[in-house]
Tab-separated table of C-alpha atoms and ligand atoms in Angstrom:
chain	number	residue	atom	x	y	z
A	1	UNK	CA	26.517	38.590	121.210
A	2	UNK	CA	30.153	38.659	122.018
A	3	UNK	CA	31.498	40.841	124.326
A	4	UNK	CA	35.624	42.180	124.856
A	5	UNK	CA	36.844	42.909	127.849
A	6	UNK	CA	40.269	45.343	127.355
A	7	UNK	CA	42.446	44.514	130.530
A	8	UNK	CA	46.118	44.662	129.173
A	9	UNK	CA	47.085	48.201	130.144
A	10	UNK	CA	49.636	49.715	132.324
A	11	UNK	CA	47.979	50.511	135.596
A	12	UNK	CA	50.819	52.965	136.234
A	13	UNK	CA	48.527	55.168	138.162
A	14	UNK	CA	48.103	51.732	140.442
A	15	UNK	CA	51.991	51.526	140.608
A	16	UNK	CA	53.534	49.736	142.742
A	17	UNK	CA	50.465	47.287	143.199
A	18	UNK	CA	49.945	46.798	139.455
A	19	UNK	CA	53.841	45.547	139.231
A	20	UNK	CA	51.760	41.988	140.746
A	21	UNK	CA	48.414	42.082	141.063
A	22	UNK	CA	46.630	43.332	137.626
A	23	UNK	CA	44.392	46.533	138.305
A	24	UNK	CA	41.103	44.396	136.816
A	25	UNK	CA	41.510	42.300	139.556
A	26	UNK	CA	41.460	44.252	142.729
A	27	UNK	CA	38.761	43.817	144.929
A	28	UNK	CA	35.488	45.280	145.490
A	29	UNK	CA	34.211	43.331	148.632
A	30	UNK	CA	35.262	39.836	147.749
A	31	UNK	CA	35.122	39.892	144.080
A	32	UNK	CA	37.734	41.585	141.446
A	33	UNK	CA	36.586	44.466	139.358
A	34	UNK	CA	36.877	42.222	136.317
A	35	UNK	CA	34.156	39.958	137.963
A	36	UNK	CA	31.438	42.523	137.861
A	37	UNK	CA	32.017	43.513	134.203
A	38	UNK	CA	31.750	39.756	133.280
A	39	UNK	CA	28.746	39.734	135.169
A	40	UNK	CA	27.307	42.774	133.365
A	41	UNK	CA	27.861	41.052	130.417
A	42	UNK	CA	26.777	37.963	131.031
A	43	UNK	CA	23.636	40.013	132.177
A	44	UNK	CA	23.633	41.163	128.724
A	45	UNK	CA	23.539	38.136	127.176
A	46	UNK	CA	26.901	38.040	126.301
A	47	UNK	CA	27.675	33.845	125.846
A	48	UNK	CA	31.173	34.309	125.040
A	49	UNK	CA	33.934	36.716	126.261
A	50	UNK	CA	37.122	37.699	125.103
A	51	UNK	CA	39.867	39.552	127.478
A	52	UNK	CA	42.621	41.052	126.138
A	53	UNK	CA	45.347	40.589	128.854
A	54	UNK	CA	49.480	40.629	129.002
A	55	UNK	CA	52.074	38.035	130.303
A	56	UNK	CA	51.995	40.244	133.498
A	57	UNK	CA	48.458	40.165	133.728
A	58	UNK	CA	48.276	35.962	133.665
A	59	UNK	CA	46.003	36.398	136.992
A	60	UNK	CA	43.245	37.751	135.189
A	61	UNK	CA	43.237	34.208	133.114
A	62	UNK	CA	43.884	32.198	135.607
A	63	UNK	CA	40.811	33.364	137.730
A	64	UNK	CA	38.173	33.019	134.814
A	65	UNK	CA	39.429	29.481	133.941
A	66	UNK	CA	38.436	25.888	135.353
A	67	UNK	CA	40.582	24.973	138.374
A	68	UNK	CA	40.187	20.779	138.171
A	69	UNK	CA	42.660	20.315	141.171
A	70	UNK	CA	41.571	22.549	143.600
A	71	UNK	CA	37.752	21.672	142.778
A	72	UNK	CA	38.748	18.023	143.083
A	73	UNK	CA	39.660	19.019	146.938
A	74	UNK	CA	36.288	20.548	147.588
A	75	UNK	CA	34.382	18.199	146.175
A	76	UNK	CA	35.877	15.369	148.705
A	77	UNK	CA	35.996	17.928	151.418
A	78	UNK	CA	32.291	17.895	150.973
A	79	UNK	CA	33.102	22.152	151.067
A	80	UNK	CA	29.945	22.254	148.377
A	81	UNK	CA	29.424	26.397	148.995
A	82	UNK	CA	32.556	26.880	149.126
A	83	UNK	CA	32.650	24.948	145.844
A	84	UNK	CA	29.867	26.776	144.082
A	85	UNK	CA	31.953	30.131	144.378
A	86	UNK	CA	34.953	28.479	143.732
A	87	UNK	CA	33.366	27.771	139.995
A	88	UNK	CA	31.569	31.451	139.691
A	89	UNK	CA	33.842	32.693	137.510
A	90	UNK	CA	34.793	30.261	135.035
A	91	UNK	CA	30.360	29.779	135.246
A	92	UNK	CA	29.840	33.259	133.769
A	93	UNK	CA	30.397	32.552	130.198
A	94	UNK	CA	33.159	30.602	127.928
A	95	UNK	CA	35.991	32.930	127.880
A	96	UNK	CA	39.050	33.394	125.792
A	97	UNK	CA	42.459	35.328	126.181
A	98	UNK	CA	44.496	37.341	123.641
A	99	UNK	CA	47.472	39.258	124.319
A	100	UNK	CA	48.264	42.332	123.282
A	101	UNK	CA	51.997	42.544	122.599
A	102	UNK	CA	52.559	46.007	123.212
A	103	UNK	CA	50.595	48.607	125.100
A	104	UNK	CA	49.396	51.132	122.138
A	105	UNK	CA	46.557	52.478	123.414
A	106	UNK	CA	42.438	50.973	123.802
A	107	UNK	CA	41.848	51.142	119.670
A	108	UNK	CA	45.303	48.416	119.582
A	109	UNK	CA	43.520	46.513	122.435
A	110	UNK	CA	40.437	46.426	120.163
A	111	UNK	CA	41.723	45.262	117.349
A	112	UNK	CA	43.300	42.430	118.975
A	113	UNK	CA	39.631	41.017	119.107
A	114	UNK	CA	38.898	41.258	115.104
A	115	UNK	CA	39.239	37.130	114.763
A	116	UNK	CA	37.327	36.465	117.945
A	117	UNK	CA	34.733	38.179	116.664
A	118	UNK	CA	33.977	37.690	113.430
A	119	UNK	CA	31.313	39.577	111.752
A	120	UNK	CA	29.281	40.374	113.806
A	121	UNK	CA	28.165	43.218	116.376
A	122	UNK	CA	30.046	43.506	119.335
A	123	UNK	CA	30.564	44.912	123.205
A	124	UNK	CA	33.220	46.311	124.104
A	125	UNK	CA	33.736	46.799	128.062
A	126	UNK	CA	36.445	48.564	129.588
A	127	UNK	CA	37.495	46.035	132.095
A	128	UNK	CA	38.436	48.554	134.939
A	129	UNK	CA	34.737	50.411	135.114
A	130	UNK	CA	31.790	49.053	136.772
A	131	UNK	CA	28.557	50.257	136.429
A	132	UNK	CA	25.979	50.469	139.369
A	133	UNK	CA	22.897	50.397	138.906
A	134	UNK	CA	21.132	49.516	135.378
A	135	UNK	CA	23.486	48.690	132.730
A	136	UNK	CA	22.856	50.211	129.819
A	137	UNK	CA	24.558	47.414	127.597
A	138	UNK	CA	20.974	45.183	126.959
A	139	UNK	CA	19.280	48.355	125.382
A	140	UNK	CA	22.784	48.894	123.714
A	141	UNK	CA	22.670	45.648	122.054
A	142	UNK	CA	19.229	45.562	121.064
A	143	UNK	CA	19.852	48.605	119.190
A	144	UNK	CA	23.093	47.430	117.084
A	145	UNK	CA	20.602	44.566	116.300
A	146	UNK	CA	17.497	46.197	115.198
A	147	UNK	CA	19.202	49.430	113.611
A	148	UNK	CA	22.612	47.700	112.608
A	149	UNK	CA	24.112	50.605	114.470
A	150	UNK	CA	27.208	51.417	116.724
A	151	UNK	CA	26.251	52.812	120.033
A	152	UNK	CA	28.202	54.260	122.975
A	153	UNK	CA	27.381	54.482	126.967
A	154	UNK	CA	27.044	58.585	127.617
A	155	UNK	CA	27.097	59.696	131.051
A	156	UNK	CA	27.088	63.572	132.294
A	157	UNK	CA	30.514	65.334	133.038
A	158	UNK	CA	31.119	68.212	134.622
A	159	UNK	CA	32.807	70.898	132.386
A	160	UNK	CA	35.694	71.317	134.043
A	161	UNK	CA	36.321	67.322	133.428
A	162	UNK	CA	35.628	67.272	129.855
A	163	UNK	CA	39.610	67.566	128.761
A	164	UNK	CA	39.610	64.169	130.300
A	165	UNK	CA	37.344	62.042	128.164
A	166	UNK	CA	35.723	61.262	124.664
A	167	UNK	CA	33.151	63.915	124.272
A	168	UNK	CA	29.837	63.204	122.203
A	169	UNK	CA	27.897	65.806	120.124
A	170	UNK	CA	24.562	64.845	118.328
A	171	UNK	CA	20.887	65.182	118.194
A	172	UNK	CA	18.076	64.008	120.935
A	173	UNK	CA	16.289	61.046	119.239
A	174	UNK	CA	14.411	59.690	122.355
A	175	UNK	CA	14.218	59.273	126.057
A	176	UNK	CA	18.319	59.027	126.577
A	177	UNK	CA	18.876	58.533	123.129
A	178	UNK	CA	20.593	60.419	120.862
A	179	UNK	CA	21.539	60.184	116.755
A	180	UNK	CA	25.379	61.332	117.006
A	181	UNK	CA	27.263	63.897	114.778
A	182	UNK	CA	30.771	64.926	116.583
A	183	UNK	CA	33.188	62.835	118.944
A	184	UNK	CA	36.198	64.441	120.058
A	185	UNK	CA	38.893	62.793	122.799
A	186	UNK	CA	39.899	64.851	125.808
A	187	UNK	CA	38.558	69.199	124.125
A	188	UNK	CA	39.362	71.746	125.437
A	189	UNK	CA	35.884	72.998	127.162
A	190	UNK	CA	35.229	75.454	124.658
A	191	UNK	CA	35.865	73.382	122.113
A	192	UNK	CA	33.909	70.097	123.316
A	193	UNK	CA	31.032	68.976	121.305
A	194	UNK	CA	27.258	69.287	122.669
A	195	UNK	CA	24.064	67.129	122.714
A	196	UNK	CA	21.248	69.216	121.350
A	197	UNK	CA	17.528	68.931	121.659
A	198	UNK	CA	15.449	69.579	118.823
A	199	UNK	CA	14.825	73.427	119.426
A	200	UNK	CA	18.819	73.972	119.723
A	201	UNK	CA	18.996	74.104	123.187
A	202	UNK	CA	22.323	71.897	124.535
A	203	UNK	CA	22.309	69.291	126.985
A	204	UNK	CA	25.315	69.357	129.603
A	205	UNK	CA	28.828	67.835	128.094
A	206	UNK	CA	28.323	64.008	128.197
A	207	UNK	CA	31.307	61.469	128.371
A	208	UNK	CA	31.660	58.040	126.772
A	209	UNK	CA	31.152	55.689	129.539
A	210	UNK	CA	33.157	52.484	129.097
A	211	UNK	CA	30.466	50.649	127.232
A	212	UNK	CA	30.464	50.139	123.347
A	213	UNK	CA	28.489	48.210	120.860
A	214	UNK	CA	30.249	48.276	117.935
A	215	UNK	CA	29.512	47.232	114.376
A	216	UNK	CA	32.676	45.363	112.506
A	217	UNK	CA	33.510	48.252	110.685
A	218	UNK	CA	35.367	49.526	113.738
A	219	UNK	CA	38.464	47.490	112.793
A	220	UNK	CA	39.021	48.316	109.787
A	221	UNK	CA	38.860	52.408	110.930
A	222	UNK	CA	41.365	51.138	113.484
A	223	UNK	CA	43.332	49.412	111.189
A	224	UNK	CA	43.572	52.848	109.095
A	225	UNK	CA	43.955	54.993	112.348
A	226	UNK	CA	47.158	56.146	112.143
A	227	UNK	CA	49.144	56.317	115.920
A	228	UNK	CA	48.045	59.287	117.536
A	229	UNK	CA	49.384	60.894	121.567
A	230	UNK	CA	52.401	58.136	122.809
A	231	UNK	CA	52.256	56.055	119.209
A	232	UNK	CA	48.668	55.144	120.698
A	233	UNK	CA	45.853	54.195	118.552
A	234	UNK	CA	42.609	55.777	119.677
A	235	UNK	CA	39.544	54.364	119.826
A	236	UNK	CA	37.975	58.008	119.253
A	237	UNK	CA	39.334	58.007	115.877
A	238	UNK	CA	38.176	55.148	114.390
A	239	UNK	CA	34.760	55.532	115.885
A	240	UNK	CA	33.888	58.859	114.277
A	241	UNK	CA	34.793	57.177	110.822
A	242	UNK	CA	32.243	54.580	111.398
A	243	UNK	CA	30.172	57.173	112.654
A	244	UNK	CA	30.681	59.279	109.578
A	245	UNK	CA	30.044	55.902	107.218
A	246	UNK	CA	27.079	54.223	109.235
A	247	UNK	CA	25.811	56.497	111.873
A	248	UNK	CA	26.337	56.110	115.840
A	249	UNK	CA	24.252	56.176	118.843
A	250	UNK	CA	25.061	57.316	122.297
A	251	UNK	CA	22.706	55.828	124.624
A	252	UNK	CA	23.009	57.585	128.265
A	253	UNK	CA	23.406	55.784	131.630
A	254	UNK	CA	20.621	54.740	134.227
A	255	UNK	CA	23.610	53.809	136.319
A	256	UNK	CA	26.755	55.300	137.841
A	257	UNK	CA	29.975	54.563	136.332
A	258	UNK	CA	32.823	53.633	138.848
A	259	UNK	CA	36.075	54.005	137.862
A	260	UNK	CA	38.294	52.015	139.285
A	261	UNK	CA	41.644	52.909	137.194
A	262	UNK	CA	42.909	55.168	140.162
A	263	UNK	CA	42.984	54.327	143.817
A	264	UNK	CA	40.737	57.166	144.969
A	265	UNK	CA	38.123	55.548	142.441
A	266	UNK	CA	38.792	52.127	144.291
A	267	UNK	CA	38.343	53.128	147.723
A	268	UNK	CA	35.051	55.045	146.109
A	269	UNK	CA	33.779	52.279	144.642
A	270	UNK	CA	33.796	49.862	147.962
A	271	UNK	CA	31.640	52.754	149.731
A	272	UNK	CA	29.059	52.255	147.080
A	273	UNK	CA	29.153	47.944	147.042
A	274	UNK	CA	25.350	48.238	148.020
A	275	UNK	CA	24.620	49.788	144.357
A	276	UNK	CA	26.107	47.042	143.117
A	277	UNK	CA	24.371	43.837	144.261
B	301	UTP	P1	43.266	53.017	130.798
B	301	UTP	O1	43.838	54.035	129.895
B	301	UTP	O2	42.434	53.468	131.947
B	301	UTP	O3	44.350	52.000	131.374
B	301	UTP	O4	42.455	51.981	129.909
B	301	UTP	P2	45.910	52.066	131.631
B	301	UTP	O5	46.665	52.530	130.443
B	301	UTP	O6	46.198	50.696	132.162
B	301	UTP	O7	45.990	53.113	132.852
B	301	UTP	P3	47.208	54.014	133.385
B	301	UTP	O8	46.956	55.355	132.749
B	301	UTP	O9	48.514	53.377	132.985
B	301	UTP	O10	47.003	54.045	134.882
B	301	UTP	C1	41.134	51.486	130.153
B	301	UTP	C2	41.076	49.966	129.957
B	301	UTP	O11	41.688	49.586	128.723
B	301	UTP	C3	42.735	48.643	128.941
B	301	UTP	C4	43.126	48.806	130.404
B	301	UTP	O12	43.634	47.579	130.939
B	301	UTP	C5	41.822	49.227	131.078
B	301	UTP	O13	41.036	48.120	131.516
B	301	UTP	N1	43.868	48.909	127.996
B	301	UTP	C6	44.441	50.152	127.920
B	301	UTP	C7	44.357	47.883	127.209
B	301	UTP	O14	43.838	46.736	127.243
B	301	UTP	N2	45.436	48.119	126.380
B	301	UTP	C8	46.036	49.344	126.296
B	301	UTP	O15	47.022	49.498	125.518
B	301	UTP	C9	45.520	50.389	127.095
């Protein structure tokens, strides 16, 4: 499977860092965020991996590609370990860049991937979260490949957080499984949907958590998505009209999603390095 890896917004809440040094690529311990969620998918089996990236965000490319010169230098140096993680990224899987040419929003970043990825399932990884613990991305693909099926990560949100997130609403299926039927971006509490077991009784809100599988019909529900909040396109949209057409799946999280996209998620995340391997 292929897997996209969005990395071409903003970062204004990183400003002034972000004005150099992309967001994706700050560090947790000694590796960039963007390093763990090409790990994840790698993990994943994800072979080949697209990031969608902007001329101010050329670092991001230049870490995940092949540095002949300075490997030539290690090599003679004899520096072999040094070597070995010189190469880790570029190792991970064969990637490729796009650019998004303006910044309209996670459903444009999307659909900046539709000739990368042909016709085929797809991830879709939101290139500032890391996941610790389990990722739920194998069981994620498995299912768009068995049931032909979108799917989304769902993980538990407080109620007073729900006006900040995508919001899913469906029906228990399995063991952290669940058939959808609503999807609303940032509700107002009372009006966010709910999962539901079969006897009617609701789960706690749950959040989509930064990891999709979609099916190809996603673009061309983006492509008909007309600009919503700041001329953005939103990946909300177009994923209920898939869901509406095909069905969806929210499959919930063994892990913990960090979010890196604000510093107090940053310094969060290095207390937790551990969790992550
Ligand atoms: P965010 O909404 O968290 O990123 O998008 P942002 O817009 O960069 O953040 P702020 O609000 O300005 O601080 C989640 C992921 O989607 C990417 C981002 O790079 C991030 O990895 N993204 C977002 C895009 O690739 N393109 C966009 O137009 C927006």
């Amino acid at each position: 499977m292929k897997a996209v890896l969005p990395a071409a917004g903003w970062g204004t809440r990183f400003l002034p860092i972000s004005k150099a040094v992309p967001k994706e690529m700050l560090p947790l311990g000694a590796k960039p965020v963007i390093h763990y969620v090409a790990e994840e998918a790698a993990a994943a089996g994800c072979t080949d991996v697209l990031i969608i990236i902007n001329q101010s965000k050329e670092a991001i490319r230049r870490y995940f590609e092949p540095e002949p010169f300075f490997e030539g230098i290690l090599e003679r140096a004899g520096k072999l370990e040094a070597l070995a993680e010189f190469r880790s990224p570029a190792g991970l899987a064969r990637f490729q860049f796009v650019y998004q040419p303006e910044m309209r929003g996670l459903g444009d970043a999307v659909l900046m991937a539709r000739e990368f990825v042909g016709d085929e399932p797809f991830a879709v990884m939101l290139a500032d979260t890391v996941i610790a613990g389990p990722s739920p991305l194998g069981r994620m693909v498995e299912l768009a490949r068995t049931q032909g099926r979108s799917c989304v990560a769902l993980e538990e949100c407080p109620e007073e957080r729900v006006s900040r997130y995508g919001i899913a609403g469906g029906l228990v299926e399995a063991d952290g499984l669940f058939r959808l039927d609503a999807m609303e971006e940032k509700p107002a509490p009372e009006k966010a949907p709910r999962l539901r077991r079969d006897d009617g009784t609701q789960l706690p809100p749950h959040a989509f958590a930064a990891r999709y599988v979609f099916t190809p019909a996603i673009f061309d529900a983006l492509q008909d998505c007309p600009p919503g909040r700041n001329g953005e396109i939103q990946l909300t949209d177009a994923m209920r009209t898939v869901m509406e057409k095909e069905g969806f799946y929210g499959a919930r999280l063994g892990g913990k999603r960090l979010d890196i996209g604000n510093p107090k998620g940053l310094i969060e995340a290095n207390t937790s390095l551990e969790a992550l391997g």
